[in-house]
Coordinates of C-alpha atoms in Angstrom, one line a residue:
M1008 CA -15.3 -77.6 -6.4
L1009 CA -17.9 -77.8 -9.2
D1010 CA -18.1 -81.3 -10.8
L1011 CA -19.8 -81.3 -14.1
T1012 CA -18.7 -84.8 -15.2
D1013 CA -21.9 -86.4 -14.0
L1014 CA -24.9 -86.0 -16.3
P1015 CA -27.7 -85.9 -13.7
T1016 CA -25.7 -83.5 -11.5
A1017 CA -24.9 -81.2 -14.5
A1018 CA -28.6 -81.2 -15.6
R1019 CA -29.7 -80.2 -12.2
Y1020 CA -27.0 -77.5 -12.0
Y1021 CA -28.0 -75.9 -15.3
A1022 CA -31.7 -75.9 -14.2
E1023 CA -30.8 -74.3 -10.9
L1024 CA -29.0 -71.5 -12.8
G1025 CA -32.2 -70.9 -14.8
Y1026 CA -31.4 -72.7 -18.1
P1027 CA -34.3 -74.9 -19.4
V1028 CA -33.0 -78.4 -19.9
F1029 CA -34.4 -81.6 -21.5
P1030 CA -33.0 -85.1 -22.0
C1031 CA -31.6 -86.5 -25.3
I1032 CA -30.9 -90.0 -26.3
P1033 CA -27.5 -91.1 -24.9
G1034 CA -24.6 -90.5 -27.3
T1035 CA -26.8 -88.4 -29.7
K1036 CA -28.5 -85.0 -30.2
K1037 CA -31.9 -86.6 -30.6
P1038 CA -34.5 -85.6 -27.9
L1039 CA -35.9 -88.2 -25.6
T1040 CA -39.0 -86.2 -24.9
K1041 CA -42.0 -86.1 -27.3
H1042 CA -41.7 -82.4 -28.1
G1043 CA -37.9 -82.0 -27.8
F1044 CA -36.7 -78.6 -26.7
R1045 CA -40.3 -77.4 -26.3
N1046 CA -40.4 -79.7 -23.2
A1047 CA -37.3 -78.0 -21.7
S1048 CA -37.8 -77.1 -18.1
T1049 CA -36.1 -75.5 -15.0
N1050 CA -38.5 -77.4 -12.7
L1051 CA -36.1 -79.4 -10.5
D1052 CA -38.6 -82.2 -9.8
R1053 CA -39.2 -82.8 -13.5
V1054 CA -35.4 -82.6 -14.2
E1055 CA -34.8 -85.1 -11.3
A1056 CA -37.4 -87.5 -12.7
W1057 CA -36.0 -87.3 -16.3
W1058 CA -32.4 -88.2 -15.3
T1059 CA -33.5 -90.7 -12.6
E1060 CA -35.2 -92.7 -15.4
H1061 CA -32.4 -92.0 -17.9
P1062 CA -29.2 -91.4 -16.0
Q1063 CA -27.0 -91.6 -19.2
A1064 CA -29.2 -89.1 -21.2
N1065 CA -27.4 -86.2 -22.9
I1066 CA -28.3 -82.6 -21.8
G1067 CA -30.0 -80.3 -24.2
I1068 CA -30.5 -76.6 -23.3
A1069 CA -33.2 -74.6 -25.1
T1070 CA -31.8 -71.4 -26.6
D1071 CA -34.7 -69.0 -26.5
G1072 CA -33.3 -65.6 -25.5
L1073 CA -29.7 -66.9 -26.0
L1074 CA -27.3 -66.9 -28.8
I1075 CA -24.9 -69.9 -29.3
L1076 CA -22.3 -69.3 -31.9
D1077 CA -21.3 -72.8 -33.2
I1078 CA -18.0 -72.9 -35.1
D1079 CA -17.8 -76.4 -36.4
G1080 CA -14.5 -78.3 -36.7
R1081 CA -11.0 -78.0 -35.2
D1082 CA -9.5 -76.4 -38.3
N1083 CA -12.4 -74.1 -39.3
P1084 CA -10.8 -71.2 -41.2
W1085 CA -13.4 -68.5 -40.3
L1086 CA -11.7 -65.4 -38.8
K1087 CA -8.3 -67.1 -38.7
G1088 CA -5.7 -64.4 -37.9
D1089 CA -8.5 -61.9 -37.3
E1090 CA -8.5 -60.0 -33.9
R1091 CA -12.3 -60.3 -33.8
L1092 CA -11.9 -64.0 -33.1
A1093 CA -10.2 -63.3 -29.7
K1094 CA -13.1 -60.9 -28.7
L1095 CA -15.5 -63.8 -28.9
A1096 CA -14.0 -65.4 -25.8
C1097 CA -15.8 -63.1 -23.4
G1098 CA -18.3 -65.6 -22.0
P1099 CA -18.7 -69.4 -21.5
V1100 CA -17.0 -71.5 -24.2
S1101 CA -17.4 -75.3 -24.6
I1102 CA -15.4 -77.6 -26.8
T1103 CA -17.4 -79.9 -29.1
P1104 CA -16.5 -83.6 -29.8
R1105 CA -15.2 -82.7 -33.2
G1106 CA -13.0 -79.9 -31.9
G1107 CA -15.3 -77.0 -32.7
V1108 CA -16.5 -74.5 -30.1
H1109 CA -19.7 -73.1 -28.7
H1110 CA -19.7 -69.5 -27.6
V1111 CA -22.6 -68.7 -25.2
F1112 CA -24.2 -65.3 -25.2
R1113 CA -27.5 -63.7 -24.3
Q1114 CA -29.5 -61.9 -26.9
P1115 CA -29.5 -58.1 -26.6
K1116 CA -32.7 -56.5 -25.4
G1117 CA -35.1 -56.1 -28.3
K1118 CA -33.6 -58.8 -30.4
A1119 CA -35.5 -62.0 -31.4
W1120 CA -32.9 -63.9 -33.5
R1121 CA -33.6 -67.2 -35.0
C1122 CA -31.3 -70.1 -35.8
T1123 CA -29.0 -70.0 -38.9
Q1124 CA -27.0 -72.6 -40.7
S1125 CA -23.8 -71.6 -42.5
S1126 CA -25.2 -68.1 -43.1
L1127 CA -22.3 -66.2 -41.4
A1128 CA -19.7 -68.5 -43.0
P1129 CA -19.4 -72.2 -44.1
F1130 CA -19.9 -74.5 -41.1
V1131 CA -20.6 -71.5 -38.8
D1132 CA -24.1 -71.8 -37.3
T1133 CA -26.1 -70.0 -34.6
R1134 CA -28.7 -71.3 -32.2
A1135 CA -31.2 -68.8 -30.9
D1136 CA -35.0 -68.7 -30.5
G1137 CA -36.5 -72.0 -31.6
G1138 CA -33.3 -74.1 -31.1
Y1139 CA -31.1 -75.9 -28.6
F1140 CA -27.5 -76.9 -28.0
M1141 CA -25.8 -79.8 -26.2
A1142 CA -24.2 -79.0 -22.9
P1143 CA -21.3 -80.6 -21.2
P1144 CA -20.7 -83.4 -20.2
S1145 CA -23.0 -84.7 -23.0
Q1146 CA -21.4 -87.2 -25.4
A1147 CA -21.6 -87.6 -29.2
E1148 CA -19.4 -89.2 -31.9
G1149 CA -17.4 -91.1 -29.2
D1150 CA -16.3 -88.0 -27.4
T1151 CA -17.5 -85.5 -24.8
Y1152 CA -18.6 -81.9 -24.8
R1153 CA -16.5 -80.0 -22.1
W1154 CA -16.2 -76.5 -20.8
Q1155 CA -13.0 -74.7 -21.6
P1156 CA -11.0 -74.0 -18.4
T1157 CA -11.9 -70.6 -17.0
F1158 CA -14.8 -70.3 -19.4
V1159 CA -17.3 -72.5 -17.6
L1160 CA -21.0 -71.6 -17.5
T1161 CA -21.5 -70.3 -14.0
E1162 CA -23.9 -67.3 -14.5
P1163 CA -27.7 -67.3 -15.0
P1164 CA -29.0 -66.3 -18.4
D1165 CA -29.5 -62.6 -17.6
K1166 CA -25.9 -62.3 -16.5
L1167 CA -24.3 -63.7 -19.6
P1168 CA -22.4 -61.2 -21.9
E1169 CA -23.9 -60.0 -25.0
P1170 CA -22.2 -60.8 -28.3
P1171 CA -19.6 -58.4 -29.7
A1172 CA -21.0 -55.4 -31.7
W1173 CA -19.5 -56.7 -35.0
L1174 CA -21.4 -60.0 -34.5
V1175 CA -24.7 -58.2 -33.7
E1176 CA -24.3 -56.2 -36.9
M1177 CA -23.6 -59.3 -39.0
L1178 CA -26.7 -61.1 -37.6
D1179 CA -28.9 -58.0 -38.1
T1180 CA -27.8 -57.7 -41.8
L1181 CA -28.6 -61.3 -42.7
P1182 CA -31.5 -61.6 -45.2
D1183 CA -34.8 -62.5 -43.5
E1184 CA -35.0 -65.9 -45.2
E1185 CA -31.8 -66.9 -43.6
R1186 CA -32.9 -66.1 -40.1
T1187 CA -35.3 -69.1 -40.0
P1188 CA -35.8 -71.8 -37.4
T1189 CA -33.6 -74.8 -37.6
V1190 CA -34.9 -77.4 -40.0
A1191 CA -35.7 -80.8 -38.6
G1192 CA -32.8 -83.2 -39.0
N1193 CA -29.0 -82.8 -39.3
P1194 CA -27.1 -81.3 -42.3
I1195 CA -26.2 -83.9 -45.0
P1196 CA -22.6 -83.3 -46.1
T1197 CA -21.0 -84.1 -49.5
G1198 CA -20.3 -87.8 -49.8
Q1199 CA -23.5 -88.8 -48.0
R1200 CA -26.2 -87.0 -49.9
N1201 CA -27.3 -89.8 -52.3
A1202 CA -27.2 -92.6 -49.7
T1203 CA -29.1 -90.5 -47.1
L1204 CA -31.8 -89.5 -49.5
A1205 CA -32.1 -93.1 -50.6
R1206 CA -32.6 -94.2 -47.0
L1207 CA -35.2 -91.5 -46.5
A1208 CA -37.0 -92.6 -49.6
G1209 CA -36.9 -96.2 -48.5
T1210 CA -38.6 -95.3 -45.2
M1211 CA -41.3 -93.4 -47.2
R1212 CA -41.8 -96.2 -49.6
R1213 CA -42.2 -98.8 -46.9
A1214 CA -45.0 -96.6 -45.5
G1215 CA -46.7 -96.6 -48.9
M1216 CA -45.8 -93.2 -50.4
T1217 CA -45.9 -92.9 -54.2
Q1218 CA -43.0 -91.8 -56.4
A1219 CA -44.5 -88.3 -56.7
E1220 CA -44.9 -88.0 -52.9
M1221 CA -41.3 -89.2 -52.3
L1222 CA -39.9 -86.8 -54.9
A1223 CA -41.7 -83.8 -53.3
A1224 CA -40.3 -84.7 -49.8
L1225 CA -36.8 -85.5 -51.1
S1226 CA -36.6 -82.2 -53.1
Q1227 CA -37.4 -80.3 -49.9
A1228 CA -34.8 -82.2 -47.9
N1229 CA -32.3 -81.7 -50.6
Q1230 CA -32.7 -77.9 -50.5
D1231 CA -32.9 -77.7 -46.7
R1232 CA -30.2 -80.1 -45.6
C1233 CA -27.8 -81.2 -48.4
Q1234 CA -24.6 -79.2 -48.4
P1235 CA -24.5 -78.3 -51.3
P1236 CA -27.9 -79.5 -52.7
L1237 CA -27.8 -82.2 -55.4
E1238 CA -29.0 -81.5 -59.0
S1239 CA -32.8 -82.0 -59.4
A1240 CA -32.2 -84.8 -61.9
E1241 CA -30.2 -86.7 -59.3
V1242 CA -33.0 -86.4 -56.7
Q1243 CA -35.5 -87.6 -59.4
R1244 CA -33.3 -90.7 -60.0
V1245 CA -33.3 -91.6 -56.3
A1246 CA -37.2 -91.4 -56.1
L1247 CA -37.6 -93.5 -59.3
S1248 CA -35.1 -96.1 -58.1
I1249 CA -36.8 -96.6 -54.7
A1250 CA -40.3 -96.5 -56.2
R1251 CA -39.6 -99.9 -57.8
Y1252 CA -39.8 -101.6 -54.4
A1253 CA -43.2 -102.7 -53.0
P1254 CA -44.5 -101.0 -49.8
D1255 CA -44.6 -103.0 -46.6
E1256 CA -48.2 -104.0 -46.0
I1257 CA -48.0 -104.1 -42.2
T1258 CA -46.3 -100.7 -42.0
V1259 CA -48.9 -99.2 -44.3
A1260 CA -51.7 -100.7 -42.3
L1261 CA -50.2 -99.4 -39.1
I1262 CA -49.6 -95.8 -40.3
E1263 CA -52.8 -95.5 -42.2
D1264 CA -54.8 -97.1 -39.4
H1265 CA -56.6 -99.6 -41.6
Y1266 CA -58.1 -101.1 -38.5
G1267 CA -59.6 -97.8 -37.4
Q1268 CA -61.0 -97.3 -40.9
T1269 CA -62.8 -100.6 -40.9
V1270 CA -63.9 -101.2 -37.3
G1271 CA -67.5 -100.4 -36.7
R1272 CA -68.5 -100.8 -40.3
D1273 CA -70.5 -104.0 -39.5
D1274 CA -74.3 -103.4 -39.4
A1275 CA -75.1 -102.9 -35.7
T1276 CA -78.4 -103.9 -34.3
L1277 CA -79.8 -103.9 -30.8
F1278 CA -80.9 -107.5 -31.1
S1279 CA -81.3 -110.3 -33.6
P1280 CA -83.9 -113.1 -33.9
A1281 CA -82.6 -116.4 -32.6
H1282 CA -83.7 -118.3 -35.7
A1283 CA -81.8 -115.8 -37.9
I1284 CA -78.5 -116.3 -36.2
C1285 CA -79.1 -120.1 -36.3
Q1286 CA -79.4 -119.8 -40.0
T1287 CA -76.4 -117.4 -40.5
H1288 CA -74.2 -119.4 -38.1
P1289 CA -74.9 -123.1 -38.7
R1290 CA -71.7 -124.4 -37.3
M1291 CA -69.1 -123.6 -34.6
R1292 CA -65.9 -121.7 -35.3
T1293 CA -63.0 -123.5 -37.0
P1294 CA -61.0 -125.6 -34.6
V1295 CA -57.3 -124.8 -34.0
I1296 CA -56.6 -127.4 -31.3
H1297 CA -59.4 -130.0 -31.5
G1298 CA -61.1 -130.4 -28.1
L1299 CA -59.5 -127.3 -26.6
L1300 CA -59.4 -124.1 -28.8
R1301 CA -61.1 -122.5 -31.8
E1302 CA -60.5 -119.6 -34.0
G1303 CA -61.1 -116.3 -32.2
E1304 CA -60.8 -117.9 -28.8
T1305 CA -58.3 -117.6 -25.9
M1306 CA -56.6 -120.3 -24.0
N1307 CA -54.6 -120.0 -20.7
V1308 CA -51.8 -122.4 -20.1
I1309 CA -51.0 -122.3 -16.4
A1310 CA -48.0 -123.9 -14.7
A1311 CA -45.6 -123.2 -11.9
P1312 CA -42.3 -121.3 -12.7
K1313 CA -39.6 -123.6 -14.0
A1314 CA -42.1 -126.4 -14.6
G1315 CA -41.0 -126.8 -18.2
K1316 CA -43.9 -125.0 -19.8
S1317 CA -41.7 -122.9 -22.1
W1318 CA -40.5 -126.2 -23.8
L1319 CA -44.2 -127.2 -24.1
V1320 CA -44.9 -123.9 -25.8
H1321 CA -42.3 -124.6 -28.5
D1322 CA -43.8 -128.0 -28.9
L1323 CA -47.3 -126.4 -29.4
A1324 CA -46.0 -123.8 -31.8
L1325 CA -44.2 -126.4 -34.0
S1326 CA -47.2 -128.7 -33.8
V1327 CA -49.6 -126.1 -35.2
A1328 CA -47.0 -124.9 -37.7
T1329 CA -46.7 -128.5 -39.1
G1330 CA -50.2 -129.9 -38.4
K1331 CA -48.8 -132.4 -35.9
A1332 CA -50.9 -133.5 -32.9
W1333 CA -50.0 -131.8 -29.6
L1334 CA -50.2 -133.9 -26.4
G1335 CA -52.6 -136.2 -28.3
Y1336 CA -54.9 -133.4 -29.5
P1337 CA -55.3 -133.1 -33.3
V1338 CA -54.5 -129.6 -34.6
E1339 CA -55.2 -127.6 -37.7
A1340 CA -52.0 -126.5 -39.5
G1341 CA -51.3 -122.8 -39.9
R1342 CA -48.9 -120.0 -39.2
V1343 CA -47.9 -119.3 -35.6
L1344 CA -46.6 -116.0 -34.1
H1345 CA -44.8 -116.5 -30.8
I1346 CA -44.2 -113.3 -28.9
D1347 CA -41.8 -113.9 -26.0
N1348 CA -40.7 -111.4 -23.4
E1349 CA -38.7 -113.6 -21.1
L1350 CA -36.0 -115.3 -23.2
H1351 CA -33.2 -113.7 -25.2
T1352 CA -33.3 -114.3 -29.0
E1353 CA -30.3 -116.7 -28.8
T1354 CA -32.1 -118.8 -26.1
L1355 CA -35.3 -118.9 -28.2
A1356 CA -33.3 -120.1 -31.3
S1357 CA -31.5 -122.8 -29.3
R1358 CA -34.8 -124.2 -27.8
I1359 CA -36.7 -124.1 -31.1
K1360 CA -33.9 -126.2 -32.7
Q1361 CA -33.8 -128.7 -29.8
V1362 CA -37.5 -129.2 -29.8
S1363 CA -37.7 -129.5 -33.6
Q1364 CA -35.0 -132.1 -33.7
A1365 CA -36.6 -134.1 -30.9
M1366 CA -40.1 -134.2 -32.5
P1367 CA -38.4 -134.9 -35.1
L1368 CA -38.9 -132.3 -37.7
N1369 CA -36.7 -130.6 -40.3
E1370 CA -36.6 -126.9 -40.7
A1371 CA -38.2 -127.0 -44.1
Q1372 CA -41.4 -128.2 -42.5
W1373 CA -41.9 -125.1 -40.4
R1374 CA -39.6 -122.5 -42.0
D1375 CA -42.5 -120.5 -43.5
A1376 CA -45.0 -121.1 -40.7
Y1377 CA -43.3 -120.3 -37.3
Y1378 CA -42.6 -116.6 -36.5
V1379 CA -41.0 -115.3 -33.4
R1380 CA -40.7 -111.9 -31.9
S1381 CA -38.4 -111.4 -28.8
M1382 CA -39.5 -108.5 -26.6
R1383 CA -37.3 -109.1 -23.6
G1384 CA -36.3 -105.7 -22.1
Q1385 CA -38.7 -103.6 -24.3
L1386 CA -41.2 -103.0 -21.5
E1387 CA -44.2 -103.1 -23.8
D1388 CA -47.6 -103.9 -22.4
L1389 CA -50.7 -105.1 -24.3
F1390 CA -52.3 -101.6 -24.4
R1391 CA -49.1 -100.1 -25.9
M1392 CA -49.0 -102.9 -28.4
E1393 CA -52.5 -102.3 -29.7
A1394 CA -51.2 -100.5 -32.8
Y1395 CA -48.9 -103.5 -33.5
F1396 CA -51.7 -106.0 -33.4
N1397 CA -54.0 -103.8 -35.4
A1398 CA -51.4 -103.7 -38.1
L1399 CA -51.1 -107.5 -38.5
P1400 CA -52.9 -108.9 -41.6
E1401 CA -56.3 -110.6 -41.0
S1402 CA -56.3 -114.4 -41.1
Y1403 CA -52.5 -114.5 -41.7
F1404 CA -51.8 -116.4 -38.4
K1405 CA -53.8 -119.3 -37.0
L1406 CA -52.3 -119.0 -33.5
I1407 CA -50.6 -116.2 -31.5
I1408 CA -48.7 -117.2 -28.3
L1409 CA -47.9 -114.6 -25.6
D1410 CA -45.2 -115.9 -23.2
A1411 CA -45.2 -114.9 -20.4
F1412 CA -48.6 -113.2 -20.0
Y1413 CA -47.8 -111.4 -16.7
R1414 CA -45.1 -109.4 -18.5
F1415 CA -47.6 -108.0 -20.9
M1416 CA -49.6 -106.3 -18.1
P1417 CA -49.1 -102.6 -17.5
R1418 CA -46.8 -101.8 -14.6
E1419 CA -49.5 -100.0 -12.6
M1420 CA -52.0 -102.8 -13.1
D1421 CA -53.0 -105.2 -10.3
E1422 CA -53.5 -108.7 -11.5
N1423 CA -55.7 -109.4 -8.5
D1424 CA -58.3 -106.9 -9.7
N1425 CA -61.1 -108.4 -11.7
G1426 CA -61.8 -105.2 -13.6
T1427 CA -58.3 -104.7 -14.9
M1428 CA -57.9 -108.4 -15.8
A1429 CA -61.2 -108.4 -17.6
N1430 CA -60.1 -105.4 -19.6
L1431 CA -57.0 -107.2 -20.7
Y1432 CA -59.0 -110.2 -21.9
N1433 CA -61.5 -107.9 -23.6
L1434 CA -58.6 -106.3 -25.5
I1435 CA -57.2 -109.8 -26.5
D1436 CA -60.8 -110.8 -27.7
R1437 CA -60.8 -107.7 -29.9
F1438 CA -57.4 -108.6 -31.4
A1439 CA -58.6 -112.2 -31.9
R1440 CA -61.9 -111.2 -33.6
R1441 CA -60.2 -108.8 -36.1
L1442 CA -57.3 -111.1 -36.9
R1443 CA -59.4 -114.3 -36.9
V1444 CA -56.8 -116.0 -34.8
A1445 CA -56.6 -118.0 -31.6
F1446 CA -54.5 -116.7 -28.6
V1447 CA -52.6 -118.8 -26.1
L1448 CA -51.5 -117.0 -22.9
I1449 CA -48.7 -118.6 -20.9
H1450 CA -49.3 -117.8 -17.2
H1451 CA -48.0 -118.7 -13.8
T1452 CA -49.8 -120.4 -10.8
T1453 CA -50.7 -119.0 -7.5
K1454 CA -48.3 -119.5 -4.6
G1455 CA -48.2 -122.7 -2.6
V1456 CA -49.1 -126.3 -3.3
Q1457 CA -51.8 -126.6 -6.1
S1458 CA -53.2 -130.0 -5.4
G1459 CA -56.1 -128.9 -3.2
K1460 CA -57.4 -126.2 -5.6
S1461 CA -59.9 -126.4 -8.3
V1462 CA -58.8 -126.1 -11.9
T1463 CA -60.1 -122.5 -12.2
D1464 CA -58.3 -121.4 -9.1
V1465 CA -54.8 -122.5 -10.1
G1466 CA -53.8 -119.4 -12.2
A1467 CA -52.4 -116.4 -10.4
G1468 CA -54.6 -113.3 -10.3
A1469 CA -58.3 -112.4 -10.1
G1470 CA -61.0 -114.9 -11.0
A1471 CA -61.5 -113.1 -14.3
Q1472 CA -58.3 -114.7 -15.7
S1473 CA -60.0 -118.1 -15.7
R1474 CA -63.5 -117.1 -16.5
A1475 CA -62.6 -114.8 -19.4
A1476 CA -60.6 -117.4 -21.2
D1477 CA -62.4 -120.0 -23.5
C1478 CA -60.0 -122.7 -22.3
H1479 CA -58.2 -122.8 -19.0
L1480 CA -55.6 -125.5 -19.1
V1481 CA -53.5 -126.2 -16.0
L1482 CA -50.3 -128.3 -15.4
R1483 CA -49.8 -129.5 -11.8
P1484 CA -47.1 -131.7 -10.4
H1485 CA -47.8 -135.4 -10.2
Q1486 CA -46.6 -137.6 -7.4
Q1487 CA -44.2 -139.2 -9.9
D1488 CA -41.2 -136.9 -10.4
G1489 CA -40.9 -135.4 -13.9
C1490 CA -44.6 -135.7 -14.6
L1491 CA -47.5 -133.2 -14.7
V1492 CA -51.2 -133.6 -14.5
V1493 CA -53.0 -131.9 -17.4
E1494 CA -56.6 -130.6 -16.6
A1495 CA -58.7 -128.3 -18.6
V1496 CA -62.1 -126.5 -18.5
T1497 CA -63.4 -125.5 -21.9
R1498 CA -66.2 -123.3 -23.1
S1499 CA -67.0 -124.6 -26.7
W1500 CA -66.0 -128.2 -26.2
P1501 CA -66.8 -130.9 -23.5
S1502 CA -64.1 -130.5 -20.9
P1503 CA -61.6 -133.3 -21.4
M1504 CA -60.6 -135.9 -18.9
P1505 CA -57.4 -135.2 -16.9
F1506 CA -54.3 -137.1 -17.9
V1507 CA -50.6 -137.2 -17.1
I1508 CA -47.7 -136.2 -19.2
R1509 CA -44.1 -137.3 -18.6
Q1510 CA -41.0 -135.3 -19.7
A1511 CA -38.6 -136.9 -22.1
F1512 CA -36.5 -133.8 -22.5
P1513 CA -37.1 -131.6 -24.3
L1514 CA -40.6 -133.0 -25.1
W1515 CA -43.6 -134.0 -23.0
H1516 CA -45.6 -137.2 -23.8
P1517 CA -48.9 -138.5 -22.4
D1518 CA -48.4 -141.3 -19.9
P1519 CA -51.6 -143.4 -19.6
A1520 CA -50.1 -145.6 -17.0
L1521 CA -50.2 -142.9 -14.3
D1522 CA -53.3 -141.8 -12.5
P1523 CA -54.1 -138.1 -12.9
A1524 CA -55.7 -138.1 -9.4
D1525 CA -52.2 -138.6 -7.9
L1526 CA -51.4 -134.9 -7.6
K1527 CA -48.4 -134.1 -5.5
K1528 CA -49.7 -133.0 -2.0
P1529 CA -48.0 -131.1 0.8
D1530 CA -47.0 -134.3 2.5
D1531 CA -45.2 -135.4 -0.6
Y1532 CA -43.1 -132.2 -0.7
A1533 CA -42.2 -132.7 2.9
R1534 CA -41.4 -136.3 2.3
N1535 CA -38.9 -135.4 -0.5
R1536 CA -36.9 -133.3 2.0
P1537 CA -35.0 -135.9 4.2
S1538 CA -34.9 -135.2 7.9
K1539 CA -31.5 -134.8 9.5
R1540 CA -32.6 -137.0 12.3
E1541 CA -33.9 -139.8 10.0
S1542 CA -31.7 -142.9 9.8
P1543 CA -32.0 -145.7 7.3
Q1544 CA -33.7 -147.8 10.0
E1545 CA -36.3 -144.9 10.6
A1546 CA -37.2 -144.4 7.0
E1547 CA -40.7 -145.2 5.8
P1548 CA -40.9 -148.9 5.2
E1549 CA -41.7 -150.3 1.7
F1550 CA -44.9 -152.3 1.9
E1551 CA -44.4 -154.5 -1.1
D1552 CA -42.8 -157.2 1.1
E1553 CA -45.6 -157.1 3.6
W1554 CA -48.3 -156.4 1.1
T1555 CA -47.7 -158.2 -2.2
L1556 CA -49.5 -156.8 -5.2
E1557 CA -51.7 -159.9 -5.3
R1558 CA -52.6 -159.5 -1.6
F1559 CA -53.2 -155.8 -2.0
V1560 CA -55.6 -156.3 -5.0
A1561 CA -57.4 -159.1 -3.2
A1562 CA -57.9 -156.9 -0.1
F1563 CA -58.9 -153.6 -1.7
V1564 CA -59.9 -154.0 -5.3
G1565 CA -62.9 -156.1 -6.6
E1566 CA -64.7 -156.8 -9.8
E1567 CA -66.8 -153.8 -9.5
P1568 CA -65.1 -150.4 -9.9
R1569 CA -64.1 -148.7 -6.8
M1570 CA -63.0 -145.0 -6.4
R1571 CA -59.4 -144.3 -5.5
A1572 CA -60.4 -142.4 -2.4
S1573 CA -62.4 -145.4 -1.2
I1574 CA -59.4 -147.7 -1.8
Q1575 CA -57.1 -145.3 0.1
A1576 CA -59.5 -145.0 3.0
A1577 CA -59.6 -148.8 3.4
A1578 CA -55.8 -149.1 3.1
N1579 CA -55.4 -146.3 5.7
G1580 CA -57.1 -148.7 8.2
K1581 CA -54.3 -151.2 7.6
G1582 CA -51.6 -148.6 8.3
M1583 CA -50.8 -147.5 4.7
T1584 CA -50.4 -143.9 3.7
D1585 CA -52.1 -142.5 0.6
H1586 CA -48.7 -142.3 -1.1
Q1587 CA -48.0 -146.0 -0.5
T1588 CA -51.5 -147.0 -1.7
G1589 CA -51.0 -145.0 -4.9
K1590 CA -47.7 -146.8 -5.6
L1591 CA -49.3 -150.2 -5.2
L1592 CA -52.2 -149.2 -7.4
E1593 CA -49.8 -147.9 -10.1
K1594 CA -47.7 -151.1 -10.0
S1595 CA -50.8 -153.3 -10.0
E1596 CA -52.2 -151.5 -13.0
A1597 CA -48.9 -151.8 -14.8
C1598 CA -48.9 -155.6 -14.2
G1599 CA -52.4 -156.0 -15.5
L1600 CA -53.9 -157.0 -12.1
V1601 CA -56.0 -153.8 -11.9
H1602 CA -57.9 -152.0 -14.7
R1603 CA -58.9 -148.3 -14.7
W1604 CA -62.5 -147.4 -15.5
T1605 CA -63.7 -144.1 -16.7
L1606 CA -66.9 -143.5 -14.6
D1607 CA -67.8 -140.1 -15.9
R1608 CA -66.0 -136.9 -17.1
N1609 CA -64.3 -136.2 -13.8
R1610 CA -64.0 -139.6 -12.0
A1611 CA -62.0 -142.7 -12.5
G1612 CA -62.3 -146.1 -10.7
Y1613 CA -60.4 -149.4 -10.4
A1614 CA -61.5 -153.0 -10.8
T1615 CA -60.0 -156.4 -11.4
R1616 CA -61.8 -156.7 -14.8
P1617 CA -61.5 -154.4 -17.8
Q1618 CA -64.2 -151.9 -18.4
P1619 CA -66.7 -153.0 -21.1
R1620 CA -66.4 -151.2 -24.4
L1621 CA -69.2 -148.7 -25.0
L1622 CA -70.9 -148.2 -28.4
P1623 CA -69.7 -145.0 -30.1
E1624 CA -72.0 -142.1 -29.6
Q1625 CA -74.2 -141.2 -32.5
P1626 CA -73.5 -137.7 -34.0
Q1627 CA -76.0 -135.1 -32.9

C-alpha cells in the first residue's frame, strides 16, 4: 500500500512518476534551493541528496505543463451550488492546511498558461508555467497537505486529465495582463497591509535605501500583493515614517561591499627603498597585549580539551575590555568581539558573569566594550564568513577571539595540510589588516602527552598553524594538579620566560613558586592511576623523612646555580625519582633554602644564595 506520510519517500515517489520536485523550508512554502522551482528535478540521486540533508523539507512540484486550480479556504463561495464544481473532481485533489483544495490537471496541447491570482474569482488562483505548488505530506500553518481519498496522484504528468472545457474557456478569455507569472512573495491580506509594508520598508532602510527608493518599491509591492491595494497616500506615509530611522552601518557596508570598493586602492609598488620604509614606519604597531600581541597580529592559544582554556578566554576578553592586566601582561583597553561556536548562548552568559564577578568587575565597566556572537550549530566556516568580517567597521574592535578555531575550518579541509592551514591564516591576516584588529585563535593540542614536545609542536595540525601566527602560546599540564605551564614564542617581541598559572576557579593566576620546567610527564600520568595490586606498604615512599630539606639542599644545591636536570641526575644516583626531586626542590624554594636563578631566556637554575640584581637595560 502506498505510504505518502514520509517526506523523503513522497519526494522520491513524485520524481519517479516524472514530476520535478525541489525542497522547501520545513513548515513553509519558501524554497531551500537558491533558484527555487527552477532547480526542480526528477533526478533521483539529486532528490535523494536533498532529502537526506533535509529530511523534514516540504515538497514543491514545479508546474510547467500543468495546471493547478487553487481554491483557497474551506468556505470559499466560488461555484457553490453549481454543477461545474463537481466536474472539477476528475483528477488528483489535495486538501490544503486551510481547508482549500488543489485540483491537478495537465495543460491541453498548444496551451502555455501562466499563473494567475484571484483572476477567476476572489481567492481562486492557478499555478501553471513559471510556478509551483506544495505536495502532500508537506506542512504549513500547523497542518498537513493531504490527498483526498480516491483522488491520490498516481499517474505521470502526461496521463493526467485535462481541465473541463468551461475552465479552459475561462482561462483563455482572461486579459493578457492577468496571465502573468506569479509575483515574488505571498499575497498581503486586509488587516496586515500597513504592518507588512512597514516591515519591508524597515529592511530596505537598514540596507541604506532612501525614502524615494523605498516608496518606489513599496508602491510596486502594494499593487502586486496587497488585497486590495492601499491608497497611494497611505504608502507614502509608511515610507516617510520609516525614513526617519538611521540605516545600519554594518548592513550597508555588507550589501554595498565597501570592502571590495576600497581594497586595492593603496598605491602598489614592486619594491620600496629600505630607508623610505624606515622613515614612514618609525615604530612598531600598537600593542594589544604587551609582550605578546600587537594590532594586526594573530595569536594562537593552545591547550588540551577541558583544560579550562574557555574560562581563560573570558578572562582575556574582560581584561582587554577594561584595560586590566591578563596573567601579568599589561593590555591596552578596547572593544572585544568574542565569536564562539562551542557554547550555547546561555552558557556563555553564565560564564561571563562568573568571571566578571571573580575578577572582580561590575557590568558597567565592560557593558559597552565586550561583544559576543554565538554560532553553535550554524556550520559557518571562515571562508563563508568573509562577507561578515568585511562588513565590520574598521578600528571598531581591538581584539577578535575565535573559539574554537577548529570549528571555523571548512568540513572538507585537512588541518594537517600546510597549504590549507596557511590559506586560513592568510585570510585572517587580511581581516586583521583591514579591521586594524588583533585576532586570538583558541585551538587544541595534538594527541598524547605534551611534555616532550617543543612549544611550536604542541598545537594540532600542520606546522603552518604555529609558524603563521605572530604569537604561539601553549598551556601544558604541570606536575602540580590544577596548574598549567605557560610558554610562548613571539614574532615582534622577545619570547617571554615560561611560568606557571594556578586555577582559583573560575580564574587563573601566575604562581611564581612553581617551576615551569616541571611539566607533567608520562610517568606522572601513570602514577596518578593507582594499581590494583598496590598496597599501602608497596606505595612509593616519601623521602622527606630520609632526606630532610636541609640534607637535600646540602647534598645537591650549592652557592653557584645548578640546572634542574643536573640536580635530578645527581639525586637519581641516590635512588630518588625526578618527581621526588621536584617535590623537594619546590618545598626547599618555598622555605627559602633554595633560590631560583634566571640564567637566560629559556633556562633556570637553583642556588643557596639569591641571584644578584641586574642593572636595568638601557633603552635601544
